[in-house]
PDB file of C-alpha atoms in Angstrom:
ATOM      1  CA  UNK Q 160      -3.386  21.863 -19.712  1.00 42.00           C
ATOM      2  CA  UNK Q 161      -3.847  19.107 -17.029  1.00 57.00           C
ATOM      3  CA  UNK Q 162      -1.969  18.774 -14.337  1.00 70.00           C
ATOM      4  CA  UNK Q 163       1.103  15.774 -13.582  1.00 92.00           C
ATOM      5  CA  UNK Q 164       0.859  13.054 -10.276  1.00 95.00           C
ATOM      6  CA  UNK Q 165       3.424  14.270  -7.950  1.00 97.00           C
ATOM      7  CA  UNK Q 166       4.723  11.212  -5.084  1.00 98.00           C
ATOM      8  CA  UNK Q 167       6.271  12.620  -2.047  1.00 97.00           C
ATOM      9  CA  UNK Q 168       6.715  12.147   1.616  1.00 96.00           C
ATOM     10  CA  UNK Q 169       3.746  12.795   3.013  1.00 97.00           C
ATOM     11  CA  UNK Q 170       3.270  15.072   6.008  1.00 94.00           C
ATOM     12  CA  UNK Q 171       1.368  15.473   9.301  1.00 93.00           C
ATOM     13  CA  UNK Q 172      -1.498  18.143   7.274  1.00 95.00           C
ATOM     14  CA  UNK Q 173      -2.041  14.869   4.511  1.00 97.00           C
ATOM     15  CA  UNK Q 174      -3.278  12.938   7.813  1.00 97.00           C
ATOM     16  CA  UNK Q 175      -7.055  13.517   7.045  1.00 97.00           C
ATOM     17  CA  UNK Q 176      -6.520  13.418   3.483  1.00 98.00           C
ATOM     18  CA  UNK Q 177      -5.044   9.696   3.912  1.00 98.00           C
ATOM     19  CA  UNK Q 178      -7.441   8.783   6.145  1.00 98.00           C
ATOM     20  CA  UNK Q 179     -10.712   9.579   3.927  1.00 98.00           C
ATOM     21  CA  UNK Q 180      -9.016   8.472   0.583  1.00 98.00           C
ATOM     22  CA  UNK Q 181      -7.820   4.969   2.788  1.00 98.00           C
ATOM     23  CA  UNK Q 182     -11.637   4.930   3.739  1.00 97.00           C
ATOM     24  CA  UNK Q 183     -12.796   5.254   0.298  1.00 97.00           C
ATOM     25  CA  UNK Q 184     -10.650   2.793  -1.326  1.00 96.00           C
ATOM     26  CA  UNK Q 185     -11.084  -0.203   1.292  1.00 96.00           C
ATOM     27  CA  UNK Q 186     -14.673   0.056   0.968  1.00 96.00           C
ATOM     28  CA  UNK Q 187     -14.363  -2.652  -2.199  1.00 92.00           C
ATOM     29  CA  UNK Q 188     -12.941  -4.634  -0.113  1.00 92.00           C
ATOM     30  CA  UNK Q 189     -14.262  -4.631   2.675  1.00 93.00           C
ATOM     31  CA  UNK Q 190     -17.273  -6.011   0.420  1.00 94.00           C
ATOM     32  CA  UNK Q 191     -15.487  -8.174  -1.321  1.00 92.00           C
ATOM     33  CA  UNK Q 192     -14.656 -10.416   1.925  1.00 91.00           C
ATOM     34  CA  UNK Q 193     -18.105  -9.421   3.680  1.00 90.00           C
ATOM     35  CA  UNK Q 194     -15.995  -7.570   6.274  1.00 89.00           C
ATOM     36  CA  UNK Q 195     -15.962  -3.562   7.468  1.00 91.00           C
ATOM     37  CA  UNK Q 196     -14.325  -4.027  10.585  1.00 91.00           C
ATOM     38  CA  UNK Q 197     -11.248  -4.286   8.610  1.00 90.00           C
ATOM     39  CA  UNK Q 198      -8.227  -2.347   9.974  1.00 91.00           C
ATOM     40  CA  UNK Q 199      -8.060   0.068   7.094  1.00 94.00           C
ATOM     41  CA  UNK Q 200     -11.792   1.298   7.750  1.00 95.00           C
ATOM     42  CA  UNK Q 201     -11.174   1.471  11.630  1.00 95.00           C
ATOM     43  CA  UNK Q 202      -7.483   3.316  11.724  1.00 96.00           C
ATOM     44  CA  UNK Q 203      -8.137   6.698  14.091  1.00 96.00           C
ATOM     45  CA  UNK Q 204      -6.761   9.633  12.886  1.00 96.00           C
ATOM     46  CA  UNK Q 205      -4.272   9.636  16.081  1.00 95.00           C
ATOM     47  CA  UNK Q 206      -2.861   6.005  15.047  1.00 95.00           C
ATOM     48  CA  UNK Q 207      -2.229   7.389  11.277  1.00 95.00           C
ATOM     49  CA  UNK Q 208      -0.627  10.021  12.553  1.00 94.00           C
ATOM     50  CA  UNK Q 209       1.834   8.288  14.772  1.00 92.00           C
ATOM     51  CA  UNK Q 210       2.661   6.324  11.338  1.00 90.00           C
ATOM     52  CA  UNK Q 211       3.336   9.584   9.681  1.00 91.00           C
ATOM     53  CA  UNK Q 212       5.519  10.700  12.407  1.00 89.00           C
ATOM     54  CA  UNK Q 213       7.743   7.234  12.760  1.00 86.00           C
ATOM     55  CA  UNK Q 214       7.266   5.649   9.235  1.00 83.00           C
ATOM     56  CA  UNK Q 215       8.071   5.773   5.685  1.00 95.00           C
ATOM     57  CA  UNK Q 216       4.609   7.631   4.168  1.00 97.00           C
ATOM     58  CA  UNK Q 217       4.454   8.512   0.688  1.00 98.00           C
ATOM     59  CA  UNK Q 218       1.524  10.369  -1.370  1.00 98.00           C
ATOM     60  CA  UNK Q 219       0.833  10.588  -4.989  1.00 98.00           C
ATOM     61  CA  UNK Q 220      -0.726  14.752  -5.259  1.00 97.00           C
ATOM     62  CA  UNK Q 221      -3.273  15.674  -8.362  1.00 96.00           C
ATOM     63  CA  UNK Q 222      -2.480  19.276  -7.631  1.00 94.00           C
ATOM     64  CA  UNK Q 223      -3.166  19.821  -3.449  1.00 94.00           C
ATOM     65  CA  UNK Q 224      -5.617  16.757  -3.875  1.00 96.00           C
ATOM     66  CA  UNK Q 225      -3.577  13.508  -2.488  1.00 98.00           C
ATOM     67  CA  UNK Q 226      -5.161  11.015  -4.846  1.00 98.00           C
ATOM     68  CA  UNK Q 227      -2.627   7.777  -3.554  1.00 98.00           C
ATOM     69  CA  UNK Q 228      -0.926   6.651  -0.816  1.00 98.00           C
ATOM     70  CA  UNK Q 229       1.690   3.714   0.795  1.00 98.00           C
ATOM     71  CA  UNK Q 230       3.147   3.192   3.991  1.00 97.00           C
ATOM     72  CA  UNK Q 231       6.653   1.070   5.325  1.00 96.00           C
ATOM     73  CA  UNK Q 232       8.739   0.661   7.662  1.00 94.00           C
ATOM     74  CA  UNK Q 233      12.115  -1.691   7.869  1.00 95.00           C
ATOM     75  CA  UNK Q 234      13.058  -3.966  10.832  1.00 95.00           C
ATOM     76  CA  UNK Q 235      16.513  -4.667  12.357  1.00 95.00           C
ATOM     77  CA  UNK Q 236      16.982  -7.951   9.583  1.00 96.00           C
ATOM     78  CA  UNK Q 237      16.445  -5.474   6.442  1.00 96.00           C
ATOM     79  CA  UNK Q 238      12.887  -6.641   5.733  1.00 97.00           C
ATOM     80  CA  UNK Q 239      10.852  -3.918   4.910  1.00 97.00           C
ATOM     81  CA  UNK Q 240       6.867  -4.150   5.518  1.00 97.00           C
ATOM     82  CA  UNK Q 241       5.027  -2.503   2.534  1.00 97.00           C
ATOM     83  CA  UNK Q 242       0.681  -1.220   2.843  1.00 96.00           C
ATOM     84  CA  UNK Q 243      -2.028   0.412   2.455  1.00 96.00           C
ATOM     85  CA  UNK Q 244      -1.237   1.344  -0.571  1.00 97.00           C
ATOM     86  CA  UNK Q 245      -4.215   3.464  -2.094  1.00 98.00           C
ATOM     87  CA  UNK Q 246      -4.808   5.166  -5.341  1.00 97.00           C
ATOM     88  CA  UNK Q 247      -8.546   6.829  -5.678  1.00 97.00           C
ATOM     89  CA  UNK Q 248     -10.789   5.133  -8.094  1.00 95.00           C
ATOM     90  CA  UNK Q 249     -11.344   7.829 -10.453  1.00 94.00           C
ATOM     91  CA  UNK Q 250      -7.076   7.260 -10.389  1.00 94.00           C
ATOM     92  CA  UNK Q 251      -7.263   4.139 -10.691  1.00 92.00           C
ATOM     93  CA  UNK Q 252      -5.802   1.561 -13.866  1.00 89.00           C
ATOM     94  CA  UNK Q 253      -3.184   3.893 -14.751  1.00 91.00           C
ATOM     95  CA  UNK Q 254      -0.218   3.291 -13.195  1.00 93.00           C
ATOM     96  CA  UNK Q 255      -0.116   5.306 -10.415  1.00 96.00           C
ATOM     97  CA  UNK Q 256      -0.407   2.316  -8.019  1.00 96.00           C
ATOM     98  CA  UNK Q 257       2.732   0.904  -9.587  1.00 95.00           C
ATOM     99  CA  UNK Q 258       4.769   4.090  -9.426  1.00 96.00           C
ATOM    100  CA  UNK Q 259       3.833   4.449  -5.451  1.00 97.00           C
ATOM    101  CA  UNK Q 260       4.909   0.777  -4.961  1.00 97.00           C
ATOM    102  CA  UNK Q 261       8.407   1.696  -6.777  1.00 96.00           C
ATOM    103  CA  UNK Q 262       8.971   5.109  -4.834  1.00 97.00           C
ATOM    104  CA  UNK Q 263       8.379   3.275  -1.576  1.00 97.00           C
ATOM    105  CA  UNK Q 264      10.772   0.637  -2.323  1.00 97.00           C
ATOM    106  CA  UNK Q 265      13.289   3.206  -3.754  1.00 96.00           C
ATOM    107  CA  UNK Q 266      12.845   5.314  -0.435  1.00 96.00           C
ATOM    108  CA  UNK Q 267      12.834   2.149   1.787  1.00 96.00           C
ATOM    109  CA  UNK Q 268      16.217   0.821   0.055  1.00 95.00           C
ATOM    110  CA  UNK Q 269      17.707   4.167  -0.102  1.00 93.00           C
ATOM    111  CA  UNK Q 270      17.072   5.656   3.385  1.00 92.00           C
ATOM    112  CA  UNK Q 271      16.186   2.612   5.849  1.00 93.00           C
ATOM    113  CA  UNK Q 272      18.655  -0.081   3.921  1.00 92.00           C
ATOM    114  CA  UNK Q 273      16.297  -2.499   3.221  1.00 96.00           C
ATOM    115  CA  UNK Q 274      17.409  -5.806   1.519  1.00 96.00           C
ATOM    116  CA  UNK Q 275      14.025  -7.298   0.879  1.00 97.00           C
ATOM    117  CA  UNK Q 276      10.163  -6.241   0.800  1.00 97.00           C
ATOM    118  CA  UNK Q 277       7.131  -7.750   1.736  1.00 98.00           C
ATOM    119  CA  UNK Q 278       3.277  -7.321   1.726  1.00 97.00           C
ATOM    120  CA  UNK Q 279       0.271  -8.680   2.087  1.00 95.00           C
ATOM    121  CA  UNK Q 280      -3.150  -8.971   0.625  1.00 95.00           C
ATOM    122  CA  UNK Q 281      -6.047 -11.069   0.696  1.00 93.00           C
ATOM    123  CA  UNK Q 282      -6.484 -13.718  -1.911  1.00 93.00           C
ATOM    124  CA  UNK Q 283      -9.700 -12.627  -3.826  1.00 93.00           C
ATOM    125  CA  UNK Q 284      -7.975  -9.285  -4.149  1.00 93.00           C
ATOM    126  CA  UNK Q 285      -6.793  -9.739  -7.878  1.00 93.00           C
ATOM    127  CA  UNK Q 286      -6.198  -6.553  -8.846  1.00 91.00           C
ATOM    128  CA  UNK Q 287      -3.643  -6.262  -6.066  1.00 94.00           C
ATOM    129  CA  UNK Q 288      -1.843  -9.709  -6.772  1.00 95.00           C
ATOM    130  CA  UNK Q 289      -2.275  -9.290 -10.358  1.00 94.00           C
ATOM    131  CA  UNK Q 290       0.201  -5.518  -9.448  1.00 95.00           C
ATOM    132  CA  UNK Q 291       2.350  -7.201  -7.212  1.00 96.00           C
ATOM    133  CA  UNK Q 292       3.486 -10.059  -9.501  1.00 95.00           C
ATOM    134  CA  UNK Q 293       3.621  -7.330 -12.260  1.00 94.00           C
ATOM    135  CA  UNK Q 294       6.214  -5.760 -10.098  1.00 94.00           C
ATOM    136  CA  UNK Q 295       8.123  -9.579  -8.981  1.00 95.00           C
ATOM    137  CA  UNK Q 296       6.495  -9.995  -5.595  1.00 97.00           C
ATOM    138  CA  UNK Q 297       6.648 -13.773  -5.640  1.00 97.00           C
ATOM    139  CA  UNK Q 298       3.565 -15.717  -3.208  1.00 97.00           C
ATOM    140  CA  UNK Q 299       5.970 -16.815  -0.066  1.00 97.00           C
ATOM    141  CA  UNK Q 300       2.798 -18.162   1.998  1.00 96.00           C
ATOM    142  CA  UNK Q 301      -0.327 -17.620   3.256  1.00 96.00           C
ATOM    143  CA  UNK Q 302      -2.210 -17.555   5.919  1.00 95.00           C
ATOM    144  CA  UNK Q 303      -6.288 -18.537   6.796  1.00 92.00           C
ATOM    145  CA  UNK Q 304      -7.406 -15.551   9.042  1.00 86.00           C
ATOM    146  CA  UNK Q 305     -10.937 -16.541   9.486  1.00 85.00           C
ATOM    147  CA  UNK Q 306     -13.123 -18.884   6.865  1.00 87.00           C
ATOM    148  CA  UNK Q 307     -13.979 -15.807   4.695  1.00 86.00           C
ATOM    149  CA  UNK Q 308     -10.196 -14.943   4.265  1.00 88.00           C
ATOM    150  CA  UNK Q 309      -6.436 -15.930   3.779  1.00 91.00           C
ATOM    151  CA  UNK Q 310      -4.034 -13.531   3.424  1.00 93.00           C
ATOM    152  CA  UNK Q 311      -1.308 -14.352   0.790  1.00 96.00           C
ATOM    153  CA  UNK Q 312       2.494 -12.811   1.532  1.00 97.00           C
ATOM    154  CA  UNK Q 313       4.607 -11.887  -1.249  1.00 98.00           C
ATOM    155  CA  UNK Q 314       7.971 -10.554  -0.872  1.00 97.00           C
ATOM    156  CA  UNK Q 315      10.933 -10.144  -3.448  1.00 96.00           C
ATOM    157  CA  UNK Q 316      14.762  -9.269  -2.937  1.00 95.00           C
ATOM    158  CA  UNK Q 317      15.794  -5.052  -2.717  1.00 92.00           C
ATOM    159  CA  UNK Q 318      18.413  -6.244  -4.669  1.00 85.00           C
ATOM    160  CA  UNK Q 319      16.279  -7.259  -7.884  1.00 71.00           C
ATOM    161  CA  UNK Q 320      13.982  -4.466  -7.783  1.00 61.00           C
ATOM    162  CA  UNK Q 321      16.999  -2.336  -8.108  1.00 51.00           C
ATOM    163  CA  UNK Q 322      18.196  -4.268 -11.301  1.00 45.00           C
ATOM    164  CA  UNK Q 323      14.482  -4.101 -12.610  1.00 49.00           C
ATOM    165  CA  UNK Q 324      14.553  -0.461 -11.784  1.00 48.00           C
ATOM    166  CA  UNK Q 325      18.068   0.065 -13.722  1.00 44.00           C
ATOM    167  CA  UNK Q 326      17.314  -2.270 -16.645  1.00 43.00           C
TER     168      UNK Q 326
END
């Protein structure tokens, strides 16, 4: 009998847990923009844990083994920042990332009152826009970081993801 993907808050002992599974999963793309001094493969342990303490965490759990991951936090106009979200490869292409990104909205509406979401991702990442419009993140701008990247910013209303959610 196998067991079920179980998304929760995550705690202070899923720190390291985060942190290698965060590692693991950037690694793409970090190659993909020719980059490993990206933020994601340089986090400390300390920083993550600060996030745990003051943010909105969530992990997806394969028994004790936390196989996903996604992080927000909501400012003082409603907007709530949505990232790093992280499913393992072997996890990977079945639906767990999309279930992580609708718990963290749920949890973000629900207990920090946010009216609208946004992330970010780079914009040969299509695996991540190709899941974002899936879930009606709209492309609001974008942003040249350096000549090997752009990061695109897609945001939709609270509001609709509540009537997507209820529909």
């Amino acid at each position: 009998m196998g067991m079920s993907v179980t998304i929760s808050a995550a705690t202070a002992d899923d720190a390291e847990q985060i942190l290698k599974l965060q590692y693991l999963c950037y690694q793409g793309e970090a190659e993909l923009y020719g980059d490993y001094s990206i933020e994601p493969l340089t986090e400390s342990l300390d920083d993550l844990r600060a996030e745990l303490s003051e943010g909105c965490v969530l992990v997806a759990r394969l028994g004790a083994e936390v196989v996903g991951s996604v992080r927000g936090a909501v400012d003082d106009k409603g907007t709530a920042a949505i990232g790093k979200l992280i499913v393992h490869p072997r996890m990977q292409r079945h639906g767990l990332g999309g279930r992580l990104l609708a718990a963290i909205e749920e949890r973000l509406a629900g207990e920090r009152a946010a009216k609208r979401y946004r992330l970010f991702t780079g914009h040969r990442s299509e695996g991540n826009l190709r899941l974002y419009r899936r879930y009606g993140y709209a492309q609001v701008g974008t942003e040249e970081v350096n000549r090997r990247l752009s990061l695109i910013t897609l945001e939709k209303d609270a509001a609709a993801s509540a009537y997507a959610a209820s529909a």
